[in-house]
Tab-separated table of C-alpha atoms and ligand atoms in Angstrom:
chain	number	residue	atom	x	y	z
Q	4	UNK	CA	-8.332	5.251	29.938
Q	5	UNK	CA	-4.473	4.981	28.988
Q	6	UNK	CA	-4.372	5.043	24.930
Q	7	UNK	CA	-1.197	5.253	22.946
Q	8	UNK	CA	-0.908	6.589	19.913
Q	9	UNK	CA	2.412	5.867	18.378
Q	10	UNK	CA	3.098	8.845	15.890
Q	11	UNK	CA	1.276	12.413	15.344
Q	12	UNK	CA	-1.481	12.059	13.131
Q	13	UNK	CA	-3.732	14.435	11.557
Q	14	UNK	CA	-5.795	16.373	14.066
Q	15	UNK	CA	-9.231	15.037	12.869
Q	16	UNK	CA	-8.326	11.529	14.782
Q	17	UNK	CA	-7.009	12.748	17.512
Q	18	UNK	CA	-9.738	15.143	18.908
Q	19	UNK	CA	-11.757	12.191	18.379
Q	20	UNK	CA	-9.863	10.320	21.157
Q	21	UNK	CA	-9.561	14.004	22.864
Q	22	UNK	CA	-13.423	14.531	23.087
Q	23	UNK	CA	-13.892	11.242	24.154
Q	24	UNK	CA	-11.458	10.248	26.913
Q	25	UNK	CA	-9.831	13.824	27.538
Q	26	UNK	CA	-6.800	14.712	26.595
Q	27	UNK	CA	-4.884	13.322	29.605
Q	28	UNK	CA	-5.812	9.814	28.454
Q	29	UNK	CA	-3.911	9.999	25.365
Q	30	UNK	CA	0.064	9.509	24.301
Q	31	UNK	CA	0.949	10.616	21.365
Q	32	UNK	CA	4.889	9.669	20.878
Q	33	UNK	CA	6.479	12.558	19.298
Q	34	UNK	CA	8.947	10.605	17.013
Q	35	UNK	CA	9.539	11.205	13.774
Q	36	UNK	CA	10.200	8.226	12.670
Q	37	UNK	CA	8.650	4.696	14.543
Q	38	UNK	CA	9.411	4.300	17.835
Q	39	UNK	CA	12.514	2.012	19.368
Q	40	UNK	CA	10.636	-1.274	19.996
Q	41	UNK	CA	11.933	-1.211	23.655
Q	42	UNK	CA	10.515	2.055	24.224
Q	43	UNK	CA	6.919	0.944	23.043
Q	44	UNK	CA	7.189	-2.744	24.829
Q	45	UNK	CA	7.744	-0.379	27.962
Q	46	UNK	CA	5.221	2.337	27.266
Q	47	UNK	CA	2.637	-0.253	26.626
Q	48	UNK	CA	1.908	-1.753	30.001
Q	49	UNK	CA	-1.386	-1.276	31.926
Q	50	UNK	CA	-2.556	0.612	28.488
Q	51	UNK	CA	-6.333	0.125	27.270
Q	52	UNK	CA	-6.061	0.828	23.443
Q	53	UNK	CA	-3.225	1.118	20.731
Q	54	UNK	CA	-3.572	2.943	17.782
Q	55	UNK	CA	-0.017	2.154	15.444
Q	56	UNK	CA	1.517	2.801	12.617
Q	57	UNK	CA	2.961	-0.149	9.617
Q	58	UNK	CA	5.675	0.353	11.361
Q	59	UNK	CA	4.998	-0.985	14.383
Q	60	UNK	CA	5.042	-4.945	14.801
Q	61	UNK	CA	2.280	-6.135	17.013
Q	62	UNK	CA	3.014	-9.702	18.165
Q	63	UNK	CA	3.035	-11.986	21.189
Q	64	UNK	CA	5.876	-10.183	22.673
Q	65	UNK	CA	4.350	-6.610	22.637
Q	66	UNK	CA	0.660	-7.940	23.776
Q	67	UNK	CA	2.338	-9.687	26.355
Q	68	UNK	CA	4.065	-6.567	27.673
Q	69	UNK	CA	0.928	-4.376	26.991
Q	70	UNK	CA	-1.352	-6.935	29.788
Q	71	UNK	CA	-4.638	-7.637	29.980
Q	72	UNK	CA	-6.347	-3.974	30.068
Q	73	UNK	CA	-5.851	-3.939	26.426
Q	74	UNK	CA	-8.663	-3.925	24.700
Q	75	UNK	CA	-7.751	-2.659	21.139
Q	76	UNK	CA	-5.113	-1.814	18.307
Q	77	UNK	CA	-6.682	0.203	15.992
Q	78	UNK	CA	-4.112	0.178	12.817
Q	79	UNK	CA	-3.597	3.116	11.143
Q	80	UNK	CA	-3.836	1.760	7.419
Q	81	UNK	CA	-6.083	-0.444	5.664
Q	82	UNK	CA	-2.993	-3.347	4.794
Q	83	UNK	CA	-2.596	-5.143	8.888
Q	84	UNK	CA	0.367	-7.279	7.964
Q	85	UNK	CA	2.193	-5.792	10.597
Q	86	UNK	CA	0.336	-7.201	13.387
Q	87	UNK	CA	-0.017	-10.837	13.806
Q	88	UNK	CA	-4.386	-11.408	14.538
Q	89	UNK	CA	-3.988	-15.102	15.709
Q	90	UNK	CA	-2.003	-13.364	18.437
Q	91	UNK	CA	-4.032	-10.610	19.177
Q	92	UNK	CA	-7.574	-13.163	19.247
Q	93	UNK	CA	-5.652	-15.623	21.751
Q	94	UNK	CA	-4.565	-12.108	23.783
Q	95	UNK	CA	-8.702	-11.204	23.230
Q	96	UNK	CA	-7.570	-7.996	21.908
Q	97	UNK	CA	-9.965	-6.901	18.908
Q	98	UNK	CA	-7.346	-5.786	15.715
Q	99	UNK	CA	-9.148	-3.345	13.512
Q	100	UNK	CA	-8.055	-1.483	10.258
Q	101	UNK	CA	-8.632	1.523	7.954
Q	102	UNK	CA	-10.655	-0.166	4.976
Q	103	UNK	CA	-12.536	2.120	2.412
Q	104	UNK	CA	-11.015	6.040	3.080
Q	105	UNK	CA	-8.095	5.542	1.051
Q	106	UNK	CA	-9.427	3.329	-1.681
Q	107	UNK	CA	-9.757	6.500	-4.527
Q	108	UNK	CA	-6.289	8.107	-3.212
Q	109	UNK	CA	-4.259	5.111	-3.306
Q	110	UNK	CA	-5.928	4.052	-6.824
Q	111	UNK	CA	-4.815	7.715	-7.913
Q	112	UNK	CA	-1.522	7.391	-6.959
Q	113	UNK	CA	-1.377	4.311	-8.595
Q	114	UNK	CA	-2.547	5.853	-11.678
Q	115	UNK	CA	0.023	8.050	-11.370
Q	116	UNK	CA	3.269	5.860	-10.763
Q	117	UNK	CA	1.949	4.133	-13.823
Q	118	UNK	CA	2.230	7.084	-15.847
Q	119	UNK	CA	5.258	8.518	-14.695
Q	120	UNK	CA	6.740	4.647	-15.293
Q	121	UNK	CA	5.142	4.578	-19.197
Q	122	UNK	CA	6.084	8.219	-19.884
Q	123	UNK	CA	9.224	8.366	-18.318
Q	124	UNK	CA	8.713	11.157	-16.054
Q	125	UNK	CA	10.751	10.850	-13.450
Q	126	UNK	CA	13.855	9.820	-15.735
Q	127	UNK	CA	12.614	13.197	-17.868
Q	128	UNK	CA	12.804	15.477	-14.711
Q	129	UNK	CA	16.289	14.595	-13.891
Q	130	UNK	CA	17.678	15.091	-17.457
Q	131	UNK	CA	16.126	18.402	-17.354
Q	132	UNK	CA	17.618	19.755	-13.856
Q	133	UNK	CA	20.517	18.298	-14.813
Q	134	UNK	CA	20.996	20.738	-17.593
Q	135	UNK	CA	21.259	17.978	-20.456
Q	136	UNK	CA	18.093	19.433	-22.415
Q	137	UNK	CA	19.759	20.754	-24.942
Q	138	UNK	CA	16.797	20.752	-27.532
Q	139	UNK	CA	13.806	19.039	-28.420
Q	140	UNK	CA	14.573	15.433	-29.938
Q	141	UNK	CA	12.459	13.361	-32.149
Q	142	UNK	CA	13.688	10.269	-30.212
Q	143	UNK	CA	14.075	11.468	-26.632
Q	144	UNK	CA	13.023	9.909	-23.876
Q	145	UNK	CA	10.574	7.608	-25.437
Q	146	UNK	CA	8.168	5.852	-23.619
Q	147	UNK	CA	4.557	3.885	-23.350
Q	148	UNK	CA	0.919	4.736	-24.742
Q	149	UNK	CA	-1.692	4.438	-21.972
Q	150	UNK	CA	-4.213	4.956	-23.870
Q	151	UNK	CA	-5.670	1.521	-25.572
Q	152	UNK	CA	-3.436	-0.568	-23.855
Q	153	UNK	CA	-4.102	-3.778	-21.494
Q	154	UNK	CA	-4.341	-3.414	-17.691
Q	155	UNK	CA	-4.062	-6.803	-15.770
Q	156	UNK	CA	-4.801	-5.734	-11.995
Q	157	UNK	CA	-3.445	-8.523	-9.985
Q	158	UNK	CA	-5.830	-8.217	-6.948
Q	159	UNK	CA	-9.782	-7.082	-7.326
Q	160	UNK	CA	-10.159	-5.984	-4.031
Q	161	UNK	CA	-11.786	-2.407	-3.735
Q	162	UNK	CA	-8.554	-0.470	-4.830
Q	163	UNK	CA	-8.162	-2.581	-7.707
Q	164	UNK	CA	-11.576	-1.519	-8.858
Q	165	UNK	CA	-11.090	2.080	-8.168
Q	166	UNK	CA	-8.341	1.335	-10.366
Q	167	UNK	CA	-10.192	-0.407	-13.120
Q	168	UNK	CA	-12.557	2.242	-13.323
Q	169	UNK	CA	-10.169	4.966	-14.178
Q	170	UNK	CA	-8.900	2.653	-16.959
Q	171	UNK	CA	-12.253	2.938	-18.598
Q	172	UNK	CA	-11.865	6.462	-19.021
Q	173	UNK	CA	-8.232	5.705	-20.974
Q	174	UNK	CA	-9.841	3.351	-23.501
Q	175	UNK	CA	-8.364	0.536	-21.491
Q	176	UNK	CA	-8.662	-3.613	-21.958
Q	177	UNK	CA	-8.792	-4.209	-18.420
Q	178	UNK	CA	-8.142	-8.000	-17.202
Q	179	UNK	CA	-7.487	-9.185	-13.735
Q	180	UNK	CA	-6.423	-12.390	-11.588
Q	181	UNK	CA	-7.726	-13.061	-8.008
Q	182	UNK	CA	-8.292	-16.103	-5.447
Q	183	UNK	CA	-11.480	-15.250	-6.186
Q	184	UNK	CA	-13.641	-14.208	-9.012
Q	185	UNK	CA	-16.450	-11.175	-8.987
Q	186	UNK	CA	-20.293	-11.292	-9.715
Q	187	UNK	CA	-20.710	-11.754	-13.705
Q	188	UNK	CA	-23.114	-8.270	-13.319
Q	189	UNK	CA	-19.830	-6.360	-11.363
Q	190	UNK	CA	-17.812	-7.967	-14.151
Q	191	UNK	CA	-19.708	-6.308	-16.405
Q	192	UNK	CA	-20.055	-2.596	-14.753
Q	193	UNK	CA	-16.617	-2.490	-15.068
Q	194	UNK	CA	-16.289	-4.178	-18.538
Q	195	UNK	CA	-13.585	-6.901	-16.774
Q	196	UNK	CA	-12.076	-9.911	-18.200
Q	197	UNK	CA	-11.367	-12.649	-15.352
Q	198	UNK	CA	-7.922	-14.575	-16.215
Q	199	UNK	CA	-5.552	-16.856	-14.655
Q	200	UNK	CA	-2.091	-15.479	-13.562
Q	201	UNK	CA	-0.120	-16.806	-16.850
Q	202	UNK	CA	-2.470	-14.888	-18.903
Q	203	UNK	CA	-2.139	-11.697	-16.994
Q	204	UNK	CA	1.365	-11.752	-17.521
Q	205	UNK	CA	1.147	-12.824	-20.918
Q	206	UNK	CA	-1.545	-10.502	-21.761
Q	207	UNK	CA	-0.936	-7.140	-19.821
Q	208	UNK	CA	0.679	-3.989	-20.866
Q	209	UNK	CA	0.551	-2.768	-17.335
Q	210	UNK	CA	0.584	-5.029	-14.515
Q	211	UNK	CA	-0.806	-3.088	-11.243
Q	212	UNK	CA	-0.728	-4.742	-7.792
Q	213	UNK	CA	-3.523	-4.084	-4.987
Q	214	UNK	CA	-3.261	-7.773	-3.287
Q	215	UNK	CA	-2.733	-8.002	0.527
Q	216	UNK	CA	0.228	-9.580	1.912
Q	217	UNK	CA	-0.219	-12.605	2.623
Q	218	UNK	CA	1.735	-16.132	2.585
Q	219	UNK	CA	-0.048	-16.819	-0.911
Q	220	UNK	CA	1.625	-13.424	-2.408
Q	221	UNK	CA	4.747	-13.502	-1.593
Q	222	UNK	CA	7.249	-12.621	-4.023
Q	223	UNK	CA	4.317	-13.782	-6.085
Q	224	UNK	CA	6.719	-11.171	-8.998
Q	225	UNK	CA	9.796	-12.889	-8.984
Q	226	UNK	CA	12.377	-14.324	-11.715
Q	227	UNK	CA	9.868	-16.361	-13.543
Q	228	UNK	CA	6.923	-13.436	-13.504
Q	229	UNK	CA	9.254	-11.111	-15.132
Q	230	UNK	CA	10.434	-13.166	-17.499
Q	231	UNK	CA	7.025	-13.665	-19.045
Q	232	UNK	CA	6.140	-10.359	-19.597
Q	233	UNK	CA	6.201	-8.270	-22.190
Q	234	UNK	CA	9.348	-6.132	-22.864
Q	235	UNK	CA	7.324	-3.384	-23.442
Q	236	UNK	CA	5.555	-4.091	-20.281
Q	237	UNK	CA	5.096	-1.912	-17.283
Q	238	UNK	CA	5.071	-2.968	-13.310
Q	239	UNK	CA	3.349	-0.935	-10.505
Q	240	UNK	CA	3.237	-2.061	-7.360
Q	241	UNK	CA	1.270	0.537	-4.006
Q	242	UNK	CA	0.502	-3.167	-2.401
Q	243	UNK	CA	2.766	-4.394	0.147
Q	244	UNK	CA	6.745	-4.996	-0.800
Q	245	UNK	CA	7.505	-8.286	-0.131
Q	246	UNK	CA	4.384	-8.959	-2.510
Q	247	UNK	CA	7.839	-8.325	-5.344
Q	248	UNK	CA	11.184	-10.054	-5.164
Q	249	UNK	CA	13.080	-6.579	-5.621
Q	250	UNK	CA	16.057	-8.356	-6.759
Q	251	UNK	CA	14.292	-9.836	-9.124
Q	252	UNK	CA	12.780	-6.689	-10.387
Q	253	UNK	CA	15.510	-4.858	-10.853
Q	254	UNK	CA	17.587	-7.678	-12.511
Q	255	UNK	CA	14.094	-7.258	-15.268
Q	256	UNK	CA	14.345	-3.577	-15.408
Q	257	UNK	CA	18.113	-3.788	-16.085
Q	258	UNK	CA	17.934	-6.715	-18.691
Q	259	UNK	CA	15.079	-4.901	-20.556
Q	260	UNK	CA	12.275	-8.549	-19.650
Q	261	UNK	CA	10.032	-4.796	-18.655
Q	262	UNK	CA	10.276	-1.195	-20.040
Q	263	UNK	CA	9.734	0.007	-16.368
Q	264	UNK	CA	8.347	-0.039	-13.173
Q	265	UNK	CA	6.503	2.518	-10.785
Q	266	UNK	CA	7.255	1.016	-7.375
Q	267	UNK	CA	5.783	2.695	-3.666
Q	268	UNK	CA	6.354	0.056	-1.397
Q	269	UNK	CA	9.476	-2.068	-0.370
Q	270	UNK	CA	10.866	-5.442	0.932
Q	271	UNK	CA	12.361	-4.070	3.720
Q	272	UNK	CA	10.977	-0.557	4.339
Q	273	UNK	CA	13.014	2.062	4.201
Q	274	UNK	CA	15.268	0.525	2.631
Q	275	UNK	CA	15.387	0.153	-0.862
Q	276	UNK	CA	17.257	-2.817	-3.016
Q	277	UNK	CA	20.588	-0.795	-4.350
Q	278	UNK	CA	20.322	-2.591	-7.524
Q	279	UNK	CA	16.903	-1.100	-7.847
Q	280	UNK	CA	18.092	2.506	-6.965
Q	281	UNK	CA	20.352	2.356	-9.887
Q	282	UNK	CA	17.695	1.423	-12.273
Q	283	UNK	CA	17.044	4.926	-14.199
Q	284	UNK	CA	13.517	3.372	-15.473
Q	285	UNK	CA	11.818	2.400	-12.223
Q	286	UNK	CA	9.925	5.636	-10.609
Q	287	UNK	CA	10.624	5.384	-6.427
Q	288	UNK	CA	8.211	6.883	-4.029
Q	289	UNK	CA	8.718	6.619	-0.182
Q	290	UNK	CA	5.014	4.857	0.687
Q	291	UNK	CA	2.873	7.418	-0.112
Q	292	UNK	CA	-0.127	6.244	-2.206
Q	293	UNK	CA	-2.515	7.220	0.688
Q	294	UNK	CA	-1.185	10.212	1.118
Q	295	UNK	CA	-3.074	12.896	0.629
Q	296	UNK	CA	-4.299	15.413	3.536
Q	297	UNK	CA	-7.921	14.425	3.173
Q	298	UNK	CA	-7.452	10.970	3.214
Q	299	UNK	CA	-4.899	10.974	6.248
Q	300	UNK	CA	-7.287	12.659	8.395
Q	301	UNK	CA	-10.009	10.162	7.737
Q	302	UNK	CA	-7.744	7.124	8.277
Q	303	UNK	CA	-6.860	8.825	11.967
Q	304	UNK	CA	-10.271	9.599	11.957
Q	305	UNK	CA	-11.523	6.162	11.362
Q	306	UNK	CA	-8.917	4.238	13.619
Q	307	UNK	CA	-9.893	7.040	16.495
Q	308	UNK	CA	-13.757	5.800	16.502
Q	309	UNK	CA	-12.591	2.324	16.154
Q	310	UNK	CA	-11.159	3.085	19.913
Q	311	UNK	CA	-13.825	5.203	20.895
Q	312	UNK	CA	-16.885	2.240	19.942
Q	313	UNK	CA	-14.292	-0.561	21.525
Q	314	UNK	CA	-13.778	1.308	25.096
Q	315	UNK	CA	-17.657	1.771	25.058
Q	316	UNK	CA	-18.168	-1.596	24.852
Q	317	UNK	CA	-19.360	-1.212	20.955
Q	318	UNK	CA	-18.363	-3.153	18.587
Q	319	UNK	CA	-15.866	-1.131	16.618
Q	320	UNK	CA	-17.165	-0.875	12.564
Q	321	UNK	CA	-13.619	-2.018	10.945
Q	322	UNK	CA	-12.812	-5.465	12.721
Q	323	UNK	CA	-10.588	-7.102	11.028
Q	324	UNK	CA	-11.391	-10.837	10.725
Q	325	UNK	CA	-8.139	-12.349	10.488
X	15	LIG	C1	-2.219	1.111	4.159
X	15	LIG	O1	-3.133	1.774	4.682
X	15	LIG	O2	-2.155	-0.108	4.266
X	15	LIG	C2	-1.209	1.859	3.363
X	15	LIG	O3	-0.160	1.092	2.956
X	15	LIG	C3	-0.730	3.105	4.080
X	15	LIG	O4	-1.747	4.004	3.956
């Protein structure tokens, strides 16, 4: 078996592969960041399984140059806008993700960029290691209550859940927008009101994103998003980036249309909109909501057995449908 995987992952996943098919089956390609597309569209050839990165587009082009011994790309994340599945069916290679594992870590670190975007944390640490604390003020650094607030979650799926059920714990109204709405009884577990888009913007004191990228979402926060929420309002996004017009956002951070935004994911990954990186009240994290050592071993984990049930002629638990 000839199976690529395209960056070095935590152990757990690959002494999956290593158990299964030996270690001189497997290529791990010791880059730091993702590999040059030509490299990969020449490394591919005659290989039987891919497991990549986001990073790495998977279209026509690249299962062409793979052949027909490939059987699988196992993605390395739960989000699979990076590989085009129409493709990948009409190549008859089976496209699986990471679904589940990172559901409670990325929900965390969505909790948290919320916080550090209400409270002002980030813009808080810099004043202080910049030596500008000069005492305590009455009216320094003021920011958002949590507590008793409204959360609009655009996107039930399972991380917006995770997400809605730490809100319970803060006293939280919780409302949320979706193409589709949930069972009345989950509704209920989770004490959720179902609402169209106007009203979540309307409504929401914190607006957090967990939809997948798709046609339908985006820049489904642009111009006319921002400008009906509340001033007071604040933006999280650990989705997918082009889910936000960033120009837009920052043009609403700077104007004051939001208080702030706590923002993981970008347009154009890594880069970040400059306007953006000169608003002081937007938090900016590199894409790391699922990253946490526990949960990075189980999404190698996962997208190793993925391989391992494909080459034995299983069918692999986390197919993605497409
Ligand atoms: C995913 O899995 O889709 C995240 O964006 C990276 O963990």
């Amino acid at each position: 078996m000839k199976i690529i995987v395209t960056r070095i992952v935590p152990d757990r996943g690959l002494n999956i592969l290593r158990e299964a098919f030996g270690e001189e089956s497997i290529t791990v390609t010791q880059q730091d960041g993702p590999i040059p597309r030509a490299e990969l569209l020449k490394i591919v050839a005659g290989i039987d399984a891919l497991l990549p990165m986001l990073t790495e587009r998977i279209d026509d082009e690249l299962l062409d140059a793979a052949g027909p011994q490939l059987k699988i790309v196992a993605n390395n994340a739960v989000g699979y806008d990076n590989i085009d599945v129409a493709a990948a069916k009409r190549h008859g290679v089976i496209v699986t993700n990471t679904p589940g594992v990172l559901t409670e870590t990325t929900a965390d670190f969505a909790w948290t960029l919320m916080m550090a975007a209400a409270r002002r944390v980030g813009e808080g640490e810099r004043f202080l290691r910049a030596g500008k604390w000069t005492c305590w003020g009455p009216m320094q650094l003021l920011g958002m209550d949590i507590h008793g607030a409204t959360l609009g979650i655009f996107g039930m799926g399972r991380i917006g859940q995770a997400m809605a059920r730490r809100a319970l714990g803060f006293g939280m109204k919780v409302i949320y927008t979706d193409t589709f709405r949930m069972a009345v009884g989950a509704e209920k577990a989770l004490s959720l009101t179902y609402v169209d888009k106007e009203t979540l913007l309307r409504e929401s004191d914190f607006i957090s994103c967990h939809c997948p990228l798709t046609p339908e979402t985006r820049h489904a926060f642009s111009t006319a998003e921002f400008a009906k929420m509340k001033p007071t309002s604040v933006f999280v996004n650990t989705s997918r980036g082009p889910v936000v017009d960033e120009a837009a956002l920052a043009g609403a951070l700077k104007s004051g249309k939001i208080f702030a935004a706590g923002i993981d994911v970008f347009e154009q990954e890594p880069k970040v909109h400059p306007a953006l990186l000169e608003c002081e009240n937007a938090v900016l994290i590199p894409h790391l909501a699922s990253a946490s050592v526990e949960t990075r071993s189980r999404m190698a984990a996962i997208a190793a057995q993925n391989i391992v049930a494909c080459l034995r002629g299983e069918v692999p638990p986390n197919v993605v449908q497409g």
